[in-house]
Amino acid sequence: MIVPLNPLPCLTYPKTRHKRRNTMALIKIEIISDAICPWCYIGYRNLQKAISLYRKTYPGGSKDIIEVWWKPYFIDQEPPKESILIQDRMLRRMDPKMVAAAQTRLKRVGTDAGIRFKFGGYIGSSRLAHQLLYLAAREGSELQCRVSELLFHYQFEEETDISQLDTVIAVGVQAGLREDDVREWLASSAGVAEMEAEAKKARADGVTGVPHFVIGGKHHMEGAMDMSELFEAFVAVREGQSS
């Protein structure tokens, strides 16, 4: 059952006590991610905290425009034919002790990020989820962020399989898209070729793991970076420093 979620905002605009700059900057952030990756969820929460810190503490940061865009990556280059239990998926790659340790770590780190991970659900292909994200991007970065967070939330906190069509449609509607538009989009091949091309390009460009952040078009950071590292990248972009 889909449980309504009030996701954290993609962009926050808190007040700042610092002296403001006279100019406004655009900081564009791309997150190369897979909706079935728990560390991508953690990485996004850390990014949200870094954005909030930047707006509160960096001079003029509250005036700057920060856009967050999601780019596709397929952990499973060949989509699985059917969903399986998350536990069974992890056991295909690790022994039972390693699975237990990995889940314990994810729960601990997730709690710090405000995520309550559960591992009792099913998990499958992320193709439909990426197709929905591609549709959402046409409506803007904020809507795409809402869709992405909802996908993560249902997969990892509500134990709801986001490879299922009804789930993906419900996510799109809850995020603010029209149900008819979502159904028509997912039933067609619209955006699929472009989505696949972007995912292949990411691998060709050397992306081997996710999340992978591209900040300001030049600062590449792989993994669930902590808030301070992301904040420093924002400052470097804002001040025109090279990576």
mmCIF file of N, CA and C in Angstrom, residues 89-226:
data_model
loop_
_atom_site.group_PDB
_atom_site.id
_atom_site.type_symbol
_atom_site.label_atom_id
_atom_site.label_comp_id
_atom_site.label_asym_id
_atom_site.label_seq_id
_atom_site.Cartn_x
_atom_site.Cartn_y
_atom_site.Cartn_z
ATOM 1 N N ARG A 89 18.690 -10.792 -2.815
ATOM 2 C CA ARG A 89 19.563 -10.070 -3.745
ATOM 3 C C ARG A 89 20.928 -9.827 -3.109
ATOM 4 N N MET A 90 20.930 -9.427 -1.850
ATOM 5 C CA MET A 90 22.190 -9.166 -1.164
ATOM 6 C C MET A 90 22.987 -10.448 -0.977
ATOM 7 N N LEU A 91 22.281 -11.556 -0.739
ATOM 8 C CA LEU A 91 22.964 -12.838 -0.538
ATOM 9 C C LEU A 91 23.613 -13.357 -1.816
ATOM 10 N N ARG A 92 23.201 -12.848 -2.958
ATOM 11 C CA ARG A 92 23.841 -13.238 -4.213
ATOM 12 C C ARG A 92 25.245 -12.647 -4.326
ATOM 13 N N ARG A 93 25.496 -11.584 -3.567
ATOM 14 C CA ARG A 93 26.776 -10.883 -3.673
ATOM 15 C C ARG A 93 27.634 -11.018 -2.424
ATOM 16 N N MET A 94 27.001 -11.381 -1.296
ATOM 17 C CA MET A 94 27.718 -11.443 -0.026
ATOM 18 C C MET A 94 27.272 -12.667 0.759
ATOM 19 N N ASP A 95 28.124 -13.092 1.699
ATOM 20 C CA ASP A 95 27.709 -14.178 2.578
ATOM 21 C C ASP A 95 26.811 -13.603 3.676
ATOM 22 N N PRO A 96 26.114 -14.465 4.435
ATOM 23 C CA PRO A 96 25.153 -13.972 5.429
ATOM 24 C C PRO A 96 25.735 -12.982 6.441
ATOM 25 N N LYS A 97 26.970 -13.220 6.902
ATOM 26 C CA LYS A 97 27.571 -12.300 7.869
ATOM 27 C C LYS A 97 27.803 -10.924 7.251
ATOM 28 N N MET A 98 28.243 -10.900 6.004
ATOM 29 C CA MET A 98 28.471 -9.626 5.323
ATOM 30 C C MET A 98 27.154 -8.894 5.079
ATOM 31 N N VAL A 99 26.099 -9.641 4.758
ATOM 32 C CA VAL A 99 24.785 -9.023 4.561
ATOM 33 C C VAL A 99 24.310 -8.373 5.853
ATOM 34 N N ALA A 100 24.435 -9.100 6.963
ATOM 35 C CA ALA A 100 24.013 -8.558 8.256
ATOM 36 C C ALA A 100 24.793 -7.297 8.603
ATOM 37 N N ALA A 101 26.108 -7.320 8.343
ATOM 38 C CA ALA A 101 26.938 -6.154 8.632
ATOM 39 C C ALA A 101 26.560 -4.975 7.741
ATOM 40 N N ALA A 102 26.294 -5.253 6.461
ATOM 41 C CA ALA A 102 25.921 -4.187 5.529
ATOM 42 C C ALA A 102 24.597 -3.552 5.925
ATOM 43 N N GLN A 103 23.635 -4.370 6.331
ATOM 44 C CA GLN A 103 22.339 -3.834 6.731
ATOM 45 C C GLN A 103 22.444 -3.031 8.021
ATOM 46 N N THR A 104 23.255 -3.506 8.946
ATOM 47 C CA THR A 104 23.459 -2.768 10.196
ATOM 48 C C THR A 104 24.073 -1.404 9.923
ATOM 49 N N ARG A 105 25.058 -1.374 9.035
ATOM 50 C CA ARG A 105 25.704 -0.100 8.700
ATOM 51 C C ARG A 105 24.727 0.844 8.013
ATOM 52 N N LEU A 106 23.950 0.333 7.060
ATOM 53 C CA LEU A 106 22.980 1.174 6.364
ATOM 54 C C LEU A 106 21.951 1.742 7.332
ATOM 55 N N LYS A 107 21.492 0.937 8.266
ATOM 56 C CA LYS A 107 20.520 1.420 9.242
ATOM 57 C C LYS A 107 21.125 2.502 10.132
ATOM 58 N N ARG A 108 22.374 2.309 10.527
ATOM 59 C CA ARG A 108 23.030 3.296 11.388
ATOM 60 C C ARG A 108 23.242 4.611 10.652
ATOM 61 N N VAL A 109 23.825 4.535 9.459
ATOM 62 C CA VAL A 109 24.075 5.750 8.679
ATOM 63 C C VAL A 109 22.753 6.372 8.242
ATOM 64 N N GLY A 110 21.790 5.522 7.908
ATOM 65 C CA GLY A 110 20.491 6.019 7.498
ATOM 66 C C GLY A 110 19.794 6.787 8.599
ATOM 67 N N THR A 111 19.884 6.299 9.825
ATOM 68 C CA THR A 111 19.263 6.998 10.951
ATOM 69 C C THR A 111 19.811 8.408 11.087
ATOM 70 N N ASP A 112 21.115 8.563 10.921
ATOM 71 C CA ASP A 112 21.733 9.892 10.984
ATOM 72 C C ASP A 112 21.220 10.803 9.877
ATOM 73 N N ALA A 113 20.809 10.200 8.751
ATOM 74 C CA ALA A 113 20.310 10.981 7.614
ATOM 75 C C ALA A 113 18.789 11.119 7.628
ATOM 76 N N GLY A 114 18.143 10.579 8.676
ATOM 77 C CA GLY A 114 16.691 10.664 8.758
ATOM 78 C C GLY A 114 15.970 9.609 7.948
ATOM 79 N N ILE A 115 16.651 8.494 7.668
ATOM 80 C CA ILE A 115 16.078 7.401 6.874
ATOM 81 C C ILE A 115 15.937 6.166 7.756
ATOM 82 N N ARG A 116 14.784 5.528 7.694
ATOM 83 C CA ARG A 116 14.566 4.291 8.435
ATOM 84 C C ARG A 116 14.545 3.120 7.444
ATOM 85 N N PHE A 117 15.704 2.577 7.205
ATOM 86 C CA PHE A 117 15.816 1.493 6.230
ATOM 87 C C PHE A 117 15.124 0.221 6.718
ATOM 88 N N LYS A 118 14.428 -0.419 5.780
ATOM 89 C CA LYS A 118 13.844 -1.738 6.004
ATOM 90 C C LYS A 118 14.250 -2.619 4.830
ATOM 91 N N PHE A 119 14.505 -3.878 5.104
ATOM 92 C CA PHE A 119 15.024 -4.767 4.068
ATOM 93 C C PHE A 119 14.156 -6.008 3.866
ATOM 94 N N GLY A 120 12.855 -5.884 4.142
ATOM 95 C CA GLY A 120 11.983 -7.035 4.007
ATOM 96 C C GLY A 120 11.217 -7.100 2.702
ATOM 97 N N GLY A 121 11.357 -6.069 1.867
ATOM 98 C CA GLY A 121 10.564 -6.008 0.650
ATOM 99 C C GLY A 121 11.228 -6.649 -0.552
ATOM 100 N N TYR A 122 10.532 -6.542 -1.668
ATOM 101 C CA TYR A 122 11.044 -7.031 -2.946
ATOM 102 C C TYR A 122 11.696 -5.884 -3.711
ATOM 103 N N ILE A 123 12.635 -6.243 -4.572
ATOM 104 C CA ILE A 123 13.336 -5.251 -5.386
ATOM 105 C C ILE A 123 13.538 -5.834 -6.785
ATOM 106 N N GLY A 124 13.413 -4.985 -7.788
ATOM 107 C CA GLY A 124 13.535 -5.474 -9.161
ATOM 108 C C GLY A 124 14.189 -4.451 -10.063
ATOM 109 N N SER A 125 13.740 -4.380 -11.286
ATOM 110 C CA SER A 125 14.313 -3.465 -12.266
ATOM 111 C C SER A 125 13.974 -2.017 -11.922
ATOM 112 N N SER A 126 14.911 -1.125 -12.199
ATOM 113 C CA SER A 126 14.673 0.307 -11.968
ATOM 114 C C SER A 126 14.329 1.042 -13.261
ATOM 115 N N ARG A 127 14.068 0.296 -14.343
ATOM 116 C CA ARG A 127 13.818 0.945 -15.647
ATOM 117 C C ARG A 127 12.612 1.873 -15.612
ATOM 118 N N LEU A 128 11.480 1.411 -15.065
ATOM 119 C CA LEU A 128 10.290 2.256 -15.010
ATOM 120 C C LEU A 128 10.526 3.484 -14.141
ATOM 121 N N ALA A 129 11.256 3.308 -13.042
ATOM 122 C CA ALA A 129 11.555 4.438 -12.163
ATOM 123 C C ALA A 129 12.357 5.501 -12.903
ATOM 124 N N HIS A 130 13.348 5.072 -13.672
ATOM 125 C CA HIS A 130 14.146 6.031 -14.437
ATOM 126 C C HIS A 130 13.319 6.687 -15.538
ATOM 127 N N GLN A 131 12.405 5.935 -16.107
ATOM 128 C CA GLN A 131 11.549 6.517 -17.139
ATOM 129 C C GLN A 131 10.662 7.609 -16.536
ATOM 130 N N LEU A 132 10.169 7.370 -15.318
ATOM 131 C CA LEU A 132 9.374 8.391 -14.633
ATOM 132 C C LEU A 132 10.230 9.613 -14.307
ATOM 133 N N LEU A 133 11.451 9.399 -13.861
ATOM 134 C CA LEU A 133 12.351 10.517 -13.567
ATOM 135 C C LEU A 133 12.633 11.339 -14.817
ATOM 136 N N TYR A 134 12.726 10.675 -15.954
ATOM 137 C CA TYR A 134 12.964 11.391 -17.210
ATOM 138 C C TYR A 134 11.765 12.269 -17.547
ATOM 139 N N LEU A 135 10.563 11.753 -17.305
ATOM 140 C CA LEU A 135 9.358 12.553 -17.523
ATOM 141 C C LEU A 135 9.317 13.735 -16.564
ATOM 142 N N ALA A 136 9.628 13.489 -15.300
ATOM 143 C CA ALA A 136 9.582 14.550 -14.293
ATOM 144 C C ALA A 136 10.553 15.674 -14.611
ATOM 145 N N ALA A 137 11.701 15.332 -15.200
ATOM 146 C CA ALA A 137 12.700 16.351 -15.530
ATOM 147 C C ALA A 137 12.150 17.379 -16.508
ATOM 148 N N ARG A 138 11.194 16.980 -17.321
ATOM 149 C CA ARG A 138 10.597 17.912 -18.272
ATOM 150 C C ARG A 138 9.808 19.007 -17.564
ATOM 151 N N GLU A 139 9.425 18.742 -16.314
ATOM 152 C CA GLU A 139 8.655 19.708 -15.527
ATOM 153 C C GLU A 139 9.538 20.522 -14.582
ATOM 154 N N GLY A 140 10.831 20.203 -14.528
ATOM 155 C CA GLY A 140 11.733 20.986 -13.695
ATOM 156 C C GLY A 140 12.449 20.157 -12.645
ATOM 157 N N SER A 141 13.514 20.723 -12.085
ATOM 158 C CA SER A 141 14.357 19.983 -11.148
ATOM 159 C C SER A 141 13.649 19.694 -9.827
ATOM 160 N N GLU A 142 12.812 20.614 -9.357
ATOM 161 C CA GLU A 142 12.155 20.388 -8.071
ATOM 162 C C GLU A 142 11.195 19.203 -8.135
ATOM 163 N N LEU A 143 10.444 19.096 -9.212
ATOM 164 C CA LEU A 143 9.537 17.960 -9.360
ATOM 165 C C LEU A 143 10.326 16.665 -9.504
ATOM 166 N N GLN A 144 11.412 16.714 -10.245
ATOM 167 C CA GLN A 144 12.228 15.510 -10.399
ATOM 168 C C GLN A 144 12.786 15.061 -9.052
ATOM 169 N N CYS A 145 13.163 16.019 -8.215
ATOM 170 C CA CYS A 145 13.652 15.676 -6.879
ATOM 171 C C CYS A 145 12.559 15.035 -6.031
ATOM 172 N N ARG A 146 11.346 15.551 -6.121
ATOM 173 C CA ARG A 146 10.241 14.954 -5.366
ATOM 174 C C ARG A 146 10.022 13.508 -5.791
ATOM 175 N N VAL A 147 10.050 13.277 -7.096
ATOM 176 C CA VAL A 147 9.873 11.916 -7.604
ATOM 177 C C VAL A 147 10.983 11.003 -7.088
ATOM 178 N N SER A 148 12.215 11.466 -7.156
ATOM 179 C CA SER A 148 13.341 10.635 -6.739
ATOM 180 C C SER A 148 13.243 10.268 -5.268
ATOM 181 N N GLU A 149 12.919 11.244 -4.429
ATOM 182 C CA GLU A 149 12.844 10.950 -2.999
ATOM 183 C C GLU A 149 11.692 9.996 -2.685
ATOM 184 N N LEU A 150 10.587 10.156 -3.374
ATOM 185 C CA LEU A 150 9.470 9.237 -3.169
ATOM 186 C C LEU A 150 9.833 7.814 -3.582
ATOM 187 N N LEU A 151 10.532 7.670 -4.691
ATOM 188 C CA LEU A 151 10.968 6.339 -5.125
ATOM 189 C C LEU A 151 11.856 5.688 -4.069
ATOM 190 N N PHE A 152 12.831 6.440 -3.567
ATOM 191 C CA PHE A 152 13.698 5.916 -2.508
ATOM 192 C C PHE A 152 12.875 5.532 -1.276
ATOM 193 N N HIS A 153 11.977 6.421 -0.877
ATOM 194 C CA HIS A 153 11.198 6.208 0.341
ATOM 195 C C HIS A 153 10.382 4.918 0.264
ATOM 196 N N TYR A 154 9.689 4.725 -0.849
ATOM 197 C CA TYR A 154 8.849 3.542 -0.951
ATOM 198 C C TYR A 154 9.672 2.264 -1.024
ATOM 199 N N GLN A 155 10.785 2.304 -1.765
ATOM 200 C CA GLN A 155 11.605 1.095 -1.899
ATOM 201 C C GLN A 155 12.252 0.713 -0.577
ATOM 202 N N PHE A 156 12.796 1.686 0.135
ATOM 203 C CA PHE A 156 13.646 1.368 1.273
ATOM 204 C C PHE A 156 13.022 1.612 2.643
ATOM 205 N N GLU A 157 11.922 2.356 2.707
ATOM 206 C CA GLU A 157 11.286 2.585 4.006
ATOM 207 C C GLU A 157 9.891 1.971 4.102
ATOM 208 N N GLU A 158 9.222 1.834 2.971
ATOM 209 C CA GLU A 158 7.878 1.250 2.968
ATOM 210 C C GLU A 158 7.860 -0.172 2.414
ATOM 211 N N GLU A 159 9.037 -0.672 2.010
ATOM 212 C CA GLU A 159 9.156 -2.032 1.459
ATOM 213 C C GLU A 159 8.195 -2.244 0.291
ATOM 214 N N THR A 160 8.106 -1.233 -0.577
ATOM 215 C CA THR A 160 7.232 -1.274 -1.745
ATOM 216 C C THR A 160 8.086 -1.372 -2.995
ATOM 217 N N ASP A 161 7.844 -2.366 -3.801
ATOM 218 C CA ASP A 161 8.658 -2.654 -4.986
ATOM 219 C C ASP A 161 8.421 -1.603 -6.079
ATOM 220 N N ILE A 162 9.433 -0.779 -6.352
ATOM 221 C CA ILE A 162 9.273 0.295 -7.337
ATOM 222 C C ILE A 162 9.495 -0.180 -8.771
ATOM 223 N N SER A 163 9.623 -1.487 -8.947
ATOM 224 C CA SER A 163 9.656 -1.996 -10.324
ATOM 225 C C SER A 163 8.243 -2.239 -10.849
ATOM 226 N N GLN A 164 7.260 -2.124 -9.965
ATOM 227 C CA GLN A 164 5.873 -2.394 -10.334
ATOM 228 C C GLN A 164 5.212 -1.148 -10.917
ATOM 229 N N LEU A 165 4.496 -1.330 -12.006
ATOM 230 C CA LEU A 165 3.891 -0.207 -12.725
ATOM 231 C C LEU A 165 2.969 0.620 -11.839
ATOM 232 N N ASP A 166 2.093 -0.030 -11.075
ATOM 233 C CA ASP A 166 1.143 0.709 -10.240
ATOM 234 C C ASP A 166 1.858 1.579 -9.209
ATOM 235 N N THR A 167 2.952 1.073 -8.661
ATOM 236 C CA THR A 167 3.719 1.850 -7.688
ATOM 237 C C THR A 167 4.332 3.082 -8.330
ATOM 238 N N VAL A 168 4.923 2.906 -9.493
ATOM 239 C CA VAL A 168 5.571 4.029 -10.181
ATOM 240 C C VAL A 168 4.536 5.079 -10.579
ATOM 241 N N ILE A 169 3.374 4.649 -11.030
ATOM 242 C CA ILE A 169 2.308 5.597 -11.367
ATOM 243 C C ILE A 169 1.885 6.373 -10.124
ATOM 244 N N ALA A 170 1.701 5.663 -9.007
ATOM 245 C CA ALA A 170 1.294 6.319 -7.763
ATOM 246 C C ALA A 170 2.331 7.343 -7.307
ATOM 247 N N VAL A 171 3.609 7.017 -7.458
ATOM 248 C CA VAL A 171 4.676 7.960 -7.112
ATOM 249 C C VAL A 171 4.580 9.217 -7.968
ATOM 250 N N GLY A 172 4.401 9.038 -9.268
ATOM 251 C CA GLY A 172 4.299 10.187 -10.158
ATOM 252 C C GLY A 172 3.138 11.087 -9.807
ATOM 253 N N VAL A 173 1.998 10.489 -9.498
ATOM 254 C CA VAL A 173 0.811 11.275 -9.139
ATOM 255 C C VAL A 173 1.033 12.005 -7.820
ATOM 256 N N GLN A 174 1.596 11.312 -6.829
ATOM 257 C CA GLN A 174 1.840 11.951 -5.540
ATOM 258 C C GLN A 174 2.832 13.105 -5.669
ATOM 259 N N ALA A 175 3.763 12.983 -6.589
ATOM 260 C CA ALA A 175 4.747 14.052 -6.791
ATOM 261 C C ALA A 175 4.144 15.270 -7.476
ATOM 262 N N GLY A 176 3.015 15.082 -8.167
ATOM 263 C CA GLY A 176 2.361 16.222 -8.796
ATOM 264 C C GLY A 176 2.098 16.089 -10.276
ATOM 265 N N LEU A 177 2.386 14.934 -10.856
ATOM 266 C CA LEU A 177 2.116 14.711 -12.274
ATOM 267 C C LEU A 177 0.686 14.199 -12.465
ATOM 268 N N ARG A 178 0.132 14.422 -13.646
ATOM 269 C CA ARG A 178 -1.201 13.926 -13.961
ATOM 270 C C ARG A 178 -1.132 12.421 -14.233
ATOM 271 N N GLU A 179 -2.084 11.680 -13.666
ATOM 272 C CA GLU A 179 -2.062 10.225 -13.807
ATOM 273 C C GLU A 179 -2.114 9.791 -15.265
ATOM 274 N N ASP A 180 -2.963 10.431 -16.061
ATOM 275 C CA ASP A 180 -3.062 10.052 -17.476
ATOM 276 C C ASP A 180 -1.740 10.257 -18.199
ATOM 277 N N ASP A 181 -1.055 11.359 -17.868
ATOM 278 C CA ASP A 181 0.237 11.634 -18.499
ATOM 279 C C ASP A 181 1.267 10.575 -18.119
ATOM 280 N N VAL A 182 1.266 10.195 -16.840
ATOM 281 C CA VAL A 182 2.224 9.193 -16.367
ATOM 282 C C VAL A 182 1.953 7.842 -17.025
ATOM 283 N N ARG A 183 0.704 7.441 -17.060
ATOM 284 C CA ARG A 183 0.356 6.153 -17.671
ATOM 285 C C ARG A 183 0.756 6.114 -19.146
ATOM 286 N N GLU A 184 0.426 7.185 -19.855
ATOM 287 C CA GLU A 184 0.745 7.231 -21.284
ATOM 288 C C GLU A 184 2.249 7.184 -21.514
ATOM 289 N N TRP A 185 2.994 7.927 -20.702
ATOM 290 C CA TRP A 185 4.447 7.986 -20.834
ATOM 291 C C TRP A 185 5.079 6.619 -20.585
ATOM 292 N N LEU A 186 4.671 5.966 -19.500
ATOM 293 C CA LEU A 186 5.262 4.684 -19.135
ATOM 294 C C LEU A 186 4.852 3.563 -20.082
ATOM 295 N N ALA A 187 3.698 3.708 -20.706
ATOM 296 C CA ALA A 187 3.234 2.685 -21.648
ATOM 297 C C ALA A 187 3.914 2.794 -23.002
ATOM 298 N N SER A 188 4.554 3.927 -23.240
ATOM 299 C CA SER A 188 5.228 4.155 -24.517
ATOM 300 C C SER A 188 6.732 3.958 -24.352
ATOM 301 N N SER A 189 7.448 4.195 -25.420
ATOM 302 C CA SER A 189 8.913 4.138 -25.359
ATOM 303 C C SER A 189 9.506 5.540 -25.263
ATOM 304 N N ALA A 190 8.668 6.505 -24.915
ATOM 305 C CA ALA A 190 9.123 7.899 -24.848
ATOM 306 C C ALA A 190 10.259 8.051 -23.843
ATOM 307 N N GLY A 191 11.349 8.642 -24.296
ATOM 308 C CA GLY A 191 12.474 8.918 -23.425
ATOM 309 C C GLY A 191 13.380 7.742 -23.138
ATOM 310 N N VAL A 192 12.983 6.540 -23.539
ATOM 311 C CA VAL A 192 13.764 5.355 -23.188
ATOM 312 C C VAL A 192 15.129 5.363 -23.872
ATOM 313 N N ALA A 193 15.162 5.675 -25.165
ATOM 314 C CA ALA A 193 16.436 5.687 -25.892
ATOM 315 C C ALA A 193 17.383 6.722 -25.296
ATOM 316 N N GLU A 194 16.851 7.895 -24.976
ATOM 317 C CA GLU A 194 17.683 8.949 -24.387
ATOM 318 C C GLU A 194 18.187 8.537 -23.004
ATOM 319 N N MET A 195 17.311 7.917 -22.232
ATOM 320 C CA MET A 195 17.672 7.455 -20.898
ATOM 321 C C MET A 195 18.785 6.409 -20.966
ATOM 322 N N GLU A 196 18.641 5.459 -21.863
ATOM 323 C CA GLU A 196 19.662 4.422 -22.027
ATOM 324 C C GLU A 196 20.986 5.026 -22.486
ATOM 325 N N ALA A 197 20.910 6.012 -23.377
ATOM 326 C CA ALA A 197 22.124 6.654 -23.884
ATOM 327 C C ALA A 197 22.856 7.392 -22.767
ATOM 328 N N GLU A 198 22.107 8.071 -21.898
ATOM 329 C CA GLU A 198 22.729 8.792 -20.787
ATOM 330 C C GLU A 198 23.402 7.820 -19.822
ATOM 331 N N ALA A 199 22.747 6.700 -19.556
ATOM 332 C CA ALA A 199 23.324 5.710 -18.648
ATOM 333 C C ALA A 199 24.608 5.110 -19.228
ATOM 334 N N LYS A 200 24.611 4.841 -20.522
ATOM 335 C CA LYS A 200 25.812 4.306 -21.175
ATOM 336 C C LYS A 200 26.935 5.338 -21.177
ATOM 337 N N LYS A 201 26.578 6.597 -21.384
ATOM 338 C CA LYS A 201 27.588 7.657 -21.397
ATOM 339 C C LYS A 201 28.249 7.788 -20.030
ATOM 340 N N ALA A 202 27.465 7.637 -18.974
ATOM 341 C CA ALA A 202 28.031 7.728 -17.631
ATOM 342 C C ALA A 202 29.115 6.673 -17.433
ATOM 343 N N ARG A 203 28.841 5.456 -17.850
ATOM 344 C CA ARG A 203 29.849 4.394 -17.730
ATOM 345 C C ARG A 203 31.050 4.672 -18.629
ATOM 346 N N ALA A 204 30.779 5.164 -19.836
ATOM 347 C CA ALA A 204 31.869 5.478 -20.761
ATOM 348 C C ALA A 204 32.753 6.590 -20.213
ATOM 349 N N ASP A 205 32.156 7.486 -19.432
ATOM 350 C CA ASP A 205 32.906 8.594 -18.838
ATOM 351 C C ASP A 205 33.635 8.189 -17.565
ATOM 352 N N GLY A 206 33.516 6.926 -17.184
ATOM 353 C CA GLY A 206 34.274 6.433 -16.045
ATOM 354 C C GLY A 206 33.511 6.305 -14.745
ATOM 355 N N VAL A 207 32.202 6.509 -14.775
ATOM 356 C CA VAL A 207 31.407 6.343 -13.559
ATOM 357 C C VAL A 207 31.224 4.848 -13.310
ATOM 358 N N THR A 208 31.740 4.378 -12.193
ATOM 359 C CA THR A 208 31.680 2.949 -11.881
ATOM 360 C C THR A 208 30.833 2.649 -10.652
ATOM 361 N N GLY A 209 30.380 3.680 -9.986
ATOM 362 C CA GLY A 209 29.556 3.489 -8.801
ATOM 363 C C GLY A 209 28.704 4.712 -8.550
ATOM 364 N N VAL A 210 27.647 4.514 -7.791
ATOM 365 C CA VAL A 210 26.736 5.608 -7.490
ATOM 366 C C VAL A 210 26.461 5.647 -5.986
ATOM 367 N N PRO A 211 26.113 6.858 -5.482
ATOM 368 C CA PRO A 211 25.866 8.090 -6.233
ATOM 369 C C PRO A 211 27.151 8.725 -6.736
ATOM 370 N N HIS A 212 27.029 9.459 -7.817
ATOM 371 C CA HIS A 212 28.137 10.210 -8.389
ATOM 372 C C HIS A 212 27.630 11.631 -8.606
ATOM 373 N N PHE A 213 28.251 12.578 -7.911
ATOM 374 C CA PHE A 213 27.831 13.974 -7.991
ATOM 375 C C PHE A 213 28.721 14.740 -8.962
ATOM 376 N N VAL A 214 28.101 15.553 -9.786
ATOM 377 C CA VAL A 214 28.828 16.487 -10.646
ATOM 378 C C VAL A 214 28.340 17.878 -10.256
ATOM 379 N N ILE A 215 29.209 18.652 -9.641
ATOM 380 C CA ILE A 215 28.827 19.951 -9.098
ATOM 381 C C ILE A 215 29.476 21.052 -9.920
ATOM 382 N N GLY A 216 28.639 21.905 -10.458
ATOM 383 C CA GLY A 216 29.143 23.000 -11.278
ATOM 384 C C GLY A 216 29.763 22.541 -12.573
ATOM 385 N N GLY A 217 29.446 21.333 -12.998
ATOM 386 C CA GLY A 217 29.938 20.825 -14.269
ATOM 387 C C GLY A 217 31.359 20.304 -14.253
ATOM 388 N N LYS A 218 32.061 20.427 -13.117
ATOM 389 C CA LYS A 218 33.467 20.019 -13.126
ATOM 390 C C LYS A 218 33.930 19.290 -11.862
ATOM 391 N N HIS A 219 33.238 19.454 -10.771
ATOM 392 C CA HIS A 219 33.640 18.785 -9.533
ATOM 393 C C HIS A 219 32.930 17.437 -9.448
ATOM 394 N N HIS A 220 33.688 16.358 -9.638
ATOM 395 C CA HIS A 220 33.120 15.012 -9.609
ATOM 396 C C HIS A 220 33.406 14.372 -8.247
ATOM 397 N N MET A 221 32.355 13.866 -7.615
ATOM 398 C CA MET A 221 32.486 13.264 -6.294
ATOM 399 C C MET A 221 31.678 11.970 -6.284
ATOM 400 N N GLU A 222 32.340 10.858 -5.993
ATOM 401 C CA GLU A 222 31.656 9.563 -6.041
ATOM 402 C C GLU A 222 31.467 9.004 -4.641
ATOM 403 N N GLY A 223 30.275 8.500 -4.394
ATOM 404 C CA GLY A 223 29.941 7.931 -3.098
ATOM 405 C C GLY A 223 29.028 8.856 -2.310
ATOM 406 N N ALA A 224 28.522 8.346 -1.193
ATOM 407 C CA ALA A 224 27.618 9.137 -0.348
ATOM 408 C C ALA A 224 28.447 10.122 0.469
ATOM 409 N N MET A 225 28.891 11.192 -0.191
ATOM 410 C CA MET A 225 29.772 12.170 0.433
ATOM 411 C C MET A 225 29.101 12.800 1.648
ATOM 412 N N ASP A 226 29.927 13.188 2.631
ATOM 413 C CA ASP A 226 29.314 13.828 3.791
ATOM 414 C C ASP A 226 29.024 15.298 3.494
#
